[in-house]
mmCIF file of C-alpha atoms in Angstrom:
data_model
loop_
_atom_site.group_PDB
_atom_site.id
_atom_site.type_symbol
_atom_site.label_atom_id
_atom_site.label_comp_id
_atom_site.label_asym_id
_atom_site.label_seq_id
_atom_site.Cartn_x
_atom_site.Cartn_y
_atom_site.Cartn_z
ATOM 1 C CA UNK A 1 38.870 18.116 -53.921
ATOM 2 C CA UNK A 2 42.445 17.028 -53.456
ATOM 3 C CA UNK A 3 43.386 18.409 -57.019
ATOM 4 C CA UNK A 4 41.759 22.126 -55.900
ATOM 5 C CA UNK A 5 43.571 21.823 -52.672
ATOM 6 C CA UNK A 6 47.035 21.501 -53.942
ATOM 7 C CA UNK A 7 45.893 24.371 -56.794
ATOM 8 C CA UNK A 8 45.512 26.482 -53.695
ATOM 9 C CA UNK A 9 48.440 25.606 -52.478
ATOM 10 C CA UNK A 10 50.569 26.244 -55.300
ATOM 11 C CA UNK A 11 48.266 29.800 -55.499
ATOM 12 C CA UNK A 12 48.493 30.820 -52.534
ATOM 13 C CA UNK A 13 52.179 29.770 -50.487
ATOM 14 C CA UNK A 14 51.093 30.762 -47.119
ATOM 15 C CA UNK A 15 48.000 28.239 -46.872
ATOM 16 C CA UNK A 16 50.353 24.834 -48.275
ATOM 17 C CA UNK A 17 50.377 23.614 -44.282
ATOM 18 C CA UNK A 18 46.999 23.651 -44.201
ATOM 19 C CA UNK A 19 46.584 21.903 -47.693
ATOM 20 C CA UNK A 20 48.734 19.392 -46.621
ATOM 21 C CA UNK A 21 46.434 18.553 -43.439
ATOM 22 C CA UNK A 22 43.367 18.853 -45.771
ATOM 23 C CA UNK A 23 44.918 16.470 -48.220
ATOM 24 C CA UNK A 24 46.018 14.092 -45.664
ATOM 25 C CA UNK A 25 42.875 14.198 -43.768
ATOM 26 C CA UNK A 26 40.910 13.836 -47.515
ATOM 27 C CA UNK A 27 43.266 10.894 -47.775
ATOM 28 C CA UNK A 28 42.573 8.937 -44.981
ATOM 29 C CA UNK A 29 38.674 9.509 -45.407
ATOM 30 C CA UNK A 30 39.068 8.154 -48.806
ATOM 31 C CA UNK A 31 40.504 4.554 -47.506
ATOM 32 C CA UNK A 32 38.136 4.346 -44.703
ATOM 33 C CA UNK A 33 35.149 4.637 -47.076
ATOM 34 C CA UNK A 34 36.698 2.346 -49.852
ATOM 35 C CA UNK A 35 37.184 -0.346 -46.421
ATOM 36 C CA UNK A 36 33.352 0.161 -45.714
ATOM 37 C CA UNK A 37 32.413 -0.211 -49.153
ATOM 38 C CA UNK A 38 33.984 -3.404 -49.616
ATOM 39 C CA UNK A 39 32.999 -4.519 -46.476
ATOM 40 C CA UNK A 40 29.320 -4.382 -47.344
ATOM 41 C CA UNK A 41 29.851 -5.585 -50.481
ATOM 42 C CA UNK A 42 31.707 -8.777 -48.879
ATOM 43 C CA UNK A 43 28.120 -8.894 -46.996
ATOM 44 C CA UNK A 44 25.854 -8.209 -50.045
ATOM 45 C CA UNK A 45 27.675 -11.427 -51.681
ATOM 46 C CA UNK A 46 27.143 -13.376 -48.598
ATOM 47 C CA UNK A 47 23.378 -12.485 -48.284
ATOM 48 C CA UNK A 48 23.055 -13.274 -52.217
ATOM 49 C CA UNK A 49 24.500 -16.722 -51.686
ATOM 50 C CA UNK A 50 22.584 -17.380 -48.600
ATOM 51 C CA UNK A 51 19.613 -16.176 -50.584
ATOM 52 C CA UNK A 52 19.925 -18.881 -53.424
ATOM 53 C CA UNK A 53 20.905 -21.464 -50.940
ATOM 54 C CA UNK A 54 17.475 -20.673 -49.317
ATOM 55 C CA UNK A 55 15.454 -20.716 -52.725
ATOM 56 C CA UNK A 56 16.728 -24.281 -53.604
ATOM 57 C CA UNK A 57 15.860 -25.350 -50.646
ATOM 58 C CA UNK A 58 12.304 -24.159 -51.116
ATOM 59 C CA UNK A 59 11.946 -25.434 -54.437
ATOM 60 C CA UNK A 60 12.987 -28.643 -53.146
ATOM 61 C CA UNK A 61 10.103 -28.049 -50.346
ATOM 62 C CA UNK A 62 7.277 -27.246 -52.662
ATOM 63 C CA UNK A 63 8.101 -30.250 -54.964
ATOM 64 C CA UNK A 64 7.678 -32.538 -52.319
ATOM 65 C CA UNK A 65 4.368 -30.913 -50.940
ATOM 66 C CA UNK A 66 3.106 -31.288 -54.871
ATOM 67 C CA UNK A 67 4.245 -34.745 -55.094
ATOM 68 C CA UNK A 68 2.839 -35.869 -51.630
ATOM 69 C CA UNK A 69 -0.752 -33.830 -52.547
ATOM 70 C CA UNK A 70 -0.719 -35.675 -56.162
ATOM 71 C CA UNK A 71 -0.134 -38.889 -54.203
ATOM 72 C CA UNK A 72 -3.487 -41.379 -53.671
ATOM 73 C CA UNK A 73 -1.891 -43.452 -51.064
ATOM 74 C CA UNK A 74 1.299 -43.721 -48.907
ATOM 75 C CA UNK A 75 2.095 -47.595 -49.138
ATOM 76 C CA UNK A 76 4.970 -48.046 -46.328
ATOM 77 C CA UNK A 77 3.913 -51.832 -45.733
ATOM 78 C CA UNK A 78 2.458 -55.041 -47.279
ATOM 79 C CA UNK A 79 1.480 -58.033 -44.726
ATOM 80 C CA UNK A 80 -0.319 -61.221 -45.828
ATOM 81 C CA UNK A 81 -3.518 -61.488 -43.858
ATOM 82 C CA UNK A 82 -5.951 -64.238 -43.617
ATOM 83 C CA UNK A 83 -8.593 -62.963 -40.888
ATOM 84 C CA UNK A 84 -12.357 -64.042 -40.943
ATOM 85 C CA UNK A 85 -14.737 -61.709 -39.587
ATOM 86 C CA UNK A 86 -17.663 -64.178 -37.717
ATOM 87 C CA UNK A 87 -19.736 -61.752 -35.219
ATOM 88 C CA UNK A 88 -20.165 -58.202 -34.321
ATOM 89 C CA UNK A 89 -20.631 -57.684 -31.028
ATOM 90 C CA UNK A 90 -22.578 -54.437 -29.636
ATOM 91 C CA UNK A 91 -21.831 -54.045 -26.256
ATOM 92 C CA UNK A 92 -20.590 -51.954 -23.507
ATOM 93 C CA UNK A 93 -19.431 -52.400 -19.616
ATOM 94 C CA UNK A 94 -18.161 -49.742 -17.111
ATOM 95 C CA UNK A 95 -14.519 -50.239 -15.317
ATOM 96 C CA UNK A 96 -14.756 -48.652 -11.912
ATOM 97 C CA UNK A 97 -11.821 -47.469 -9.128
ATOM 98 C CA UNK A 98 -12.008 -46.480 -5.711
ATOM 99 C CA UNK A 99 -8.375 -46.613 -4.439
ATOM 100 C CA UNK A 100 -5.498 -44.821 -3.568
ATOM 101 C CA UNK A 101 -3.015 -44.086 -6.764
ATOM 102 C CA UNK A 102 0.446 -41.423 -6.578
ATOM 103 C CA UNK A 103 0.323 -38.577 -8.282
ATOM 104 C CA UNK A 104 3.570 -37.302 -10.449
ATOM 105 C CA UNK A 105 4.555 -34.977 -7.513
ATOM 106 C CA UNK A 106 4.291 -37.956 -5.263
ATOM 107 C CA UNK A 107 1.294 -37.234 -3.436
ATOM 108 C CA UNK A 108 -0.888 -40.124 -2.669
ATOM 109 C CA UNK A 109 -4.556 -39.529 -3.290
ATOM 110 C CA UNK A 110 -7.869 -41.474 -3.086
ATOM 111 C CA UNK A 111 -9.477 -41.855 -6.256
ATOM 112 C CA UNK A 112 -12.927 -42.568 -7.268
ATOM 113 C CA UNK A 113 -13.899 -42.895 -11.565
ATOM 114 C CA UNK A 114 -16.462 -44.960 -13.018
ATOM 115 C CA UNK A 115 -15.573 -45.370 -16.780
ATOM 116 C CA UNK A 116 -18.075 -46.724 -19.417
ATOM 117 C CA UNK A 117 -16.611 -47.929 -22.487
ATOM 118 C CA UNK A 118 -19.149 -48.368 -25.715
ATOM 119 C CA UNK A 119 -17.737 -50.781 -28.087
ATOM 120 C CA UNK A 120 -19.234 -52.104 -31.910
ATOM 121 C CA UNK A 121 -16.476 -54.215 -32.347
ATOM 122 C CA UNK A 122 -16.177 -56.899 -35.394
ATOM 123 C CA UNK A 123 -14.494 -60.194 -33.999
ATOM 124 C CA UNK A 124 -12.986 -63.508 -35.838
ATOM 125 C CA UNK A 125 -10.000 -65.570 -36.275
ATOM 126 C CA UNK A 126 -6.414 -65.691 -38.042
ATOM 127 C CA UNK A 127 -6.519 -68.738 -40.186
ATOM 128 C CA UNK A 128 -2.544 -67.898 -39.959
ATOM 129 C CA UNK A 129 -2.482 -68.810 -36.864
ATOM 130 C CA UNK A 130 -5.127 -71.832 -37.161
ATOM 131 C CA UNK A 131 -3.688 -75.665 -37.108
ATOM 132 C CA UNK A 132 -5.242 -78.275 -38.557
ATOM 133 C CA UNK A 133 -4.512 -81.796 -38.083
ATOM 134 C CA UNK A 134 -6.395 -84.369 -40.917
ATOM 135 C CA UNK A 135 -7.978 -87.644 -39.353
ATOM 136 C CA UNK A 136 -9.931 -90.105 -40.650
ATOM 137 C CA UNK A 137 -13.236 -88.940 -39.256
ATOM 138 C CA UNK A 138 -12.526 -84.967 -40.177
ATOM 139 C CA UNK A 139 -10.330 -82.727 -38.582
ATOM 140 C CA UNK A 140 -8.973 -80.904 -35.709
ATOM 141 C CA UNK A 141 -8.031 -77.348 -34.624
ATOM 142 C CA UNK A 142 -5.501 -76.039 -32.844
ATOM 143 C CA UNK A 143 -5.086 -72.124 -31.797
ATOM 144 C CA UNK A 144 -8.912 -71.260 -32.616
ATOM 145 C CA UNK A 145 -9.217 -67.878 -30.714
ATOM 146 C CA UNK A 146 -11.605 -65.360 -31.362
ATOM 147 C CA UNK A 147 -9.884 -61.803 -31.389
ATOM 148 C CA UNK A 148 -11.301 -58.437 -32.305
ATOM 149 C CA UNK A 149 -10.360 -57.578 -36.010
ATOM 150 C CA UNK A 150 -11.739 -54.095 -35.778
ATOM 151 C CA UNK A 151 -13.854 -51.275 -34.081
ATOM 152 C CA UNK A 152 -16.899 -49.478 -35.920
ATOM 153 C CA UNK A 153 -17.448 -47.555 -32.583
ATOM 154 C CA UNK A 154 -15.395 -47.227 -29.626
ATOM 155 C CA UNK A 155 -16.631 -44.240 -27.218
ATOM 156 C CA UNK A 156 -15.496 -44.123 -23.506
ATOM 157 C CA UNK A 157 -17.829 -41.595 -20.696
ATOM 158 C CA UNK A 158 -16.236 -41.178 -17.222
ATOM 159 C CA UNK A 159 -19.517 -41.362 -15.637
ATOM 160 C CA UNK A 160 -17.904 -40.190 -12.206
ATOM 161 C CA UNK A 161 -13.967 -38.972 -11.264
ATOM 162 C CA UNK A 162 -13.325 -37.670 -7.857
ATOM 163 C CA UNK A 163 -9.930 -37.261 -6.249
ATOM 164 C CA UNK A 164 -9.647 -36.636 -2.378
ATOM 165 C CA UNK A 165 -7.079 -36.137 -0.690
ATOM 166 C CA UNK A 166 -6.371 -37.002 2.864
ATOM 167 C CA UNK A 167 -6.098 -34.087 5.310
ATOM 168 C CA UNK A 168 -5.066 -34.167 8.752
ATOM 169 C CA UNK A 169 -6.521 -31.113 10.941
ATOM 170 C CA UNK A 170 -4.476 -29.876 13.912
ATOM 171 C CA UNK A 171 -7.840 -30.151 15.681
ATOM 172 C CA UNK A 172 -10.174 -32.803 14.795
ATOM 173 C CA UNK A 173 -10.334 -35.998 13.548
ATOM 174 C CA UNK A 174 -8.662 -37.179 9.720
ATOM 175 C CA UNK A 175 -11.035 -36.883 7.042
ATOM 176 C CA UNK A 176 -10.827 -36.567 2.852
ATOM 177 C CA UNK A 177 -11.268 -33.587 0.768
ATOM 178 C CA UNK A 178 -11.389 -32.692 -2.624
ATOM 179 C CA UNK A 179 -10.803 -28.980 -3.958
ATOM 180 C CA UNK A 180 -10.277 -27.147 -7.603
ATOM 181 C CA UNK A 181 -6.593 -27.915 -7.322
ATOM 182 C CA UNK A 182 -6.568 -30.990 -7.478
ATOM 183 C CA UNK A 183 -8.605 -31.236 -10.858
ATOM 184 C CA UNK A 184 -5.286 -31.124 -12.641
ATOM 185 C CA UNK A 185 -4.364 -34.184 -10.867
ATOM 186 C CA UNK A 186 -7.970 -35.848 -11.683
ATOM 187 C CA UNK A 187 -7.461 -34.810 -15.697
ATOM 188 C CA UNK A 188 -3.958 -36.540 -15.392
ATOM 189 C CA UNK A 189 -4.833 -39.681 -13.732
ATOM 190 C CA UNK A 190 -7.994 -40.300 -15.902
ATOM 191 C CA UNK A 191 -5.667 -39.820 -19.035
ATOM 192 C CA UNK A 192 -3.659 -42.468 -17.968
ATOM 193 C CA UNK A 193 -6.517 -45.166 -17.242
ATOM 194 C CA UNK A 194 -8.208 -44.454 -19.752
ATOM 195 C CA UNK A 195 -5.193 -45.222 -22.223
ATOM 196 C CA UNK A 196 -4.460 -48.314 -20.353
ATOM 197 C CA UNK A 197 -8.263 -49.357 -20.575
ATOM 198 C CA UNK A 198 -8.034 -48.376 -24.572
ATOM 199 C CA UNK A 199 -4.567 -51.284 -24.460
ATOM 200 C CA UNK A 200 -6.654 -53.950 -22.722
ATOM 201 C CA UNK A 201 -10.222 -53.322 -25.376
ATOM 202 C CA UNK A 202 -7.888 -53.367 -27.978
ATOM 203 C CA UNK A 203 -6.158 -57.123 -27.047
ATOM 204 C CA UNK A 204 -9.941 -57.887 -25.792
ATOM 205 C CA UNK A 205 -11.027 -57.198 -22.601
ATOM 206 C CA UNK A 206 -11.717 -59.453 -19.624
ATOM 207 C CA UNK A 207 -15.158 -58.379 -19.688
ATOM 208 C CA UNK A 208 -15.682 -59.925 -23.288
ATOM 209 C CA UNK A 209 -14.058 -63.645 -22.239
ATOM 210 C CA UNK A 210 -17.472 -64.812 -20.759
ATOM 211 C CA UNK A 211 -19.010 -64.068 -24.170
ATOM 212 C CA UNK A 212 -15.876 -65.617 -26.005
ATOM 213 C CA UNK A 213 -17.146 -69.017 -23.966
ATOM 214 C CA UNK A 214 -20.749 -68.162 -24.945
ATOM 215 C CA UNK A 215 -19.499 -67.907 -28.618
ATOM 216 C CA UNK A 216 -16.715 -70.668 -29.168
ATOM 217 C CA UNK A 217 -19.623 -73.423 -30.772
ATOM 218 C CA UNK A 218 -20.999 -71.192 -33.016
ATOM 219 C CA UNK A 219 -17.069 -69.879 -33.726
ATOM 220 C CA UNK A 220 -16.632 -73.655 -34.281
ATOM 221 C CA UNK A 221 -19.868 -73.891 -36.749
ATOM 222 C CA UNK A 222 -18.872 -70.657 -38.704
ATOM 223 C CA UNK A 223 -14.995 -71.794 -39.320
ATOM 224 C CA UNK A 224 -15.747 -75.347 -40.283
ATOM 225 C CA UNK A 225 -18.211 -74.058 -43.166
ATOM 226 C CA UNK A 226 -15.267 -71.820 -44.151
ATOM 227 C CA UNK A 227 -13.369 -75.220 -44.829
ATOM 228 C CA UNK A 228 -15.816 -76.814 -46.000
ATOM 229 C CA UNK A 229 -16.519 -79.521 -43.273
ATOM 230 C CA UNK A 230 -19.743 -80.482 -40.941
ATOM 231 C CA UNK A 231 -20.212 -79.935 -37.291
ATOM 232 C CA UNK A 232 -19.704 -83.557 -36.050
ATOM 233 C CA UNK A 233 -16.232 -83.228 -38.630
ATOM 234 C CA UNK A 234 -14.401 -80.862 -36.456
ATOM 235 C CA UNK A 235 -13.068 -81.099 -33.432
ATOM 236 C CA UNK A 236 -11.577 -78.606 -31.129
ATOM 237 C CA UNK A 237 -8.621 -79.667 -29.338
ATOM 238 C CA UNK A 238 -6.311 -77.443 -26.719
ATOM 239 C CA UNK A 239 -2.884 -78.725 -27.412
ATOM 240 C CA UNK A 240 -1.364 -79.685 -30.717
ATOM 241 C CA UNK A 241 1.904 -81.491 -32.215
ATOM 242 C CA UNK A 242 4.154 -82.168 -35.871
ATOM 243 C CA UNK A 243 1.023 -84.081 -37.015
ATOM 244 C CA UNK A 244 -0.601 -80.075 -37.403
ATOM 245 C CA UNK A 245 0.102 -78.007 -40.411
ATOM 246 C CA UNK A 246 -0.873 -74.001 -41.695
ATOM 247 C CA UNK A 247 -3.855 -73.680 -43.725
ATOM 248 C CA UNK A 248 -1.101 -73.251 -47.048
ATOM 249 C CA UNK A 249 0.257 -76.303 -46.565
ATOM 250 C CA UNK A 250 -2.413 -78.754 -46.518
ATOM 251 C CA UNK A 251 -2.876 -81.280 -48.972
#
């Protein structure tokens, strides 16, 4: 176009001012478009790199999803264990409140649950823990304590939850109240015992230390047949001293 221009120009005299302008103007369009051009090439390069980047990082991704999905186990830990399963225990009890707790917008409340817990629970003892101290007659034991080893079924039922709270009427006497707003607060705070009642089943419950009492001879039996002795052989002593050694290192 700029070629024809000037041909006109030459051609025809009277039109070379407006050539010119053409030719200038033709000019300047020309370096604005080759500026756009390589702008957006700059930014095709950029997107191709980014692209690649972003395809080595999912090949990277689906190799480890293959790997972990061809995996059979995830072994993060080994720990030496010595634990001797001697009862399971089929039992439940029911933890109950009926006082006043603080809710997280500090609002004090009266509460009132009833939880049942349902527990099939294996217990034993850690011979790790065990110390034995020979004597002539047999032997003693030191640190004998049952503990749960594991649960086969552990279901909890809140068998009541009630919040109230405490209103004050302009006229009329003090009284408690529950509504539908405050069964947020009821979810919450049953959340929360129930967790902390799930800590205390797990490191055995008071509830079950009646039945550890009820259990400790026959606990004594079973363990003294896992070493081999009688009855009359062992003896079950509280406190213990440098004469008591690990299972391992016995004779």
């Amino acid at each position: 176009m700029a070629c024809v221009a000037i041909a006109l120009a030459i051609i025809f005299n009277e039109f070379l001012a407006y050539s010119a302008i053409f030719v200038g103007a033709m000019i300047v369009f020309y370096g604005l478009y080759s500026a756009f051009l390589k702008t957006k090439d700059a930014e095709i390069d950029s997107l191709k790199e980014s692209l690649e980047r972003e395809e080595e990082e999912l090949e990277k991704v689906k190799y480890e999803n293959e790997e972990l999905r061809s995996r059979k186990f995830n072994l993060s830990s080994v720990r030496q264990i010595l634990d001797v399963g001697l009862f399971e225990i089929d039992t439940n009890f029911t933890r109950t409140w009926n006082e006043e707790l603080l809710t997280e917008e500090g609002k004090t409340v009266q509460f009132i649950g009833a939880l049942k817990v349902d527990i099939v629970a294996k217990y034993g003892v850690d011979l790790q823990e065990l110390r034995i101290k020979q004597t002539s007659n047999g032997i003693e034991l030191a640190n004998l304590n049952l503990k749960s080893l594991s649960f086969s079924d552990l279901n909890y039922n809140w068998i009541i939850a009630e919040v109230l709270e405490h209103k004050k009427p302009y006229i009329g006497s003090s009284h408690r109240r529950t509504n539908t707003v405050l069964d947020l607060e009821a979810n919450k705070i049953k959340e929360r015992l129930q967790q902390k009642t799930h800590e205390e089943v797990k490191n055995g419950p008071e509830e079950m230390t009646a039945l550890t009492e009820v259990l400790k001879n026959q606990m004594l039996h079973s363990v003294a047949a896992v070493l081999g002795y009688e009855d009359h052989q062992v003896k079950l002593v509280d406190a213990l001293d440098s004469n008591f050694k690990k299972l391992d290192q016995l004779p």
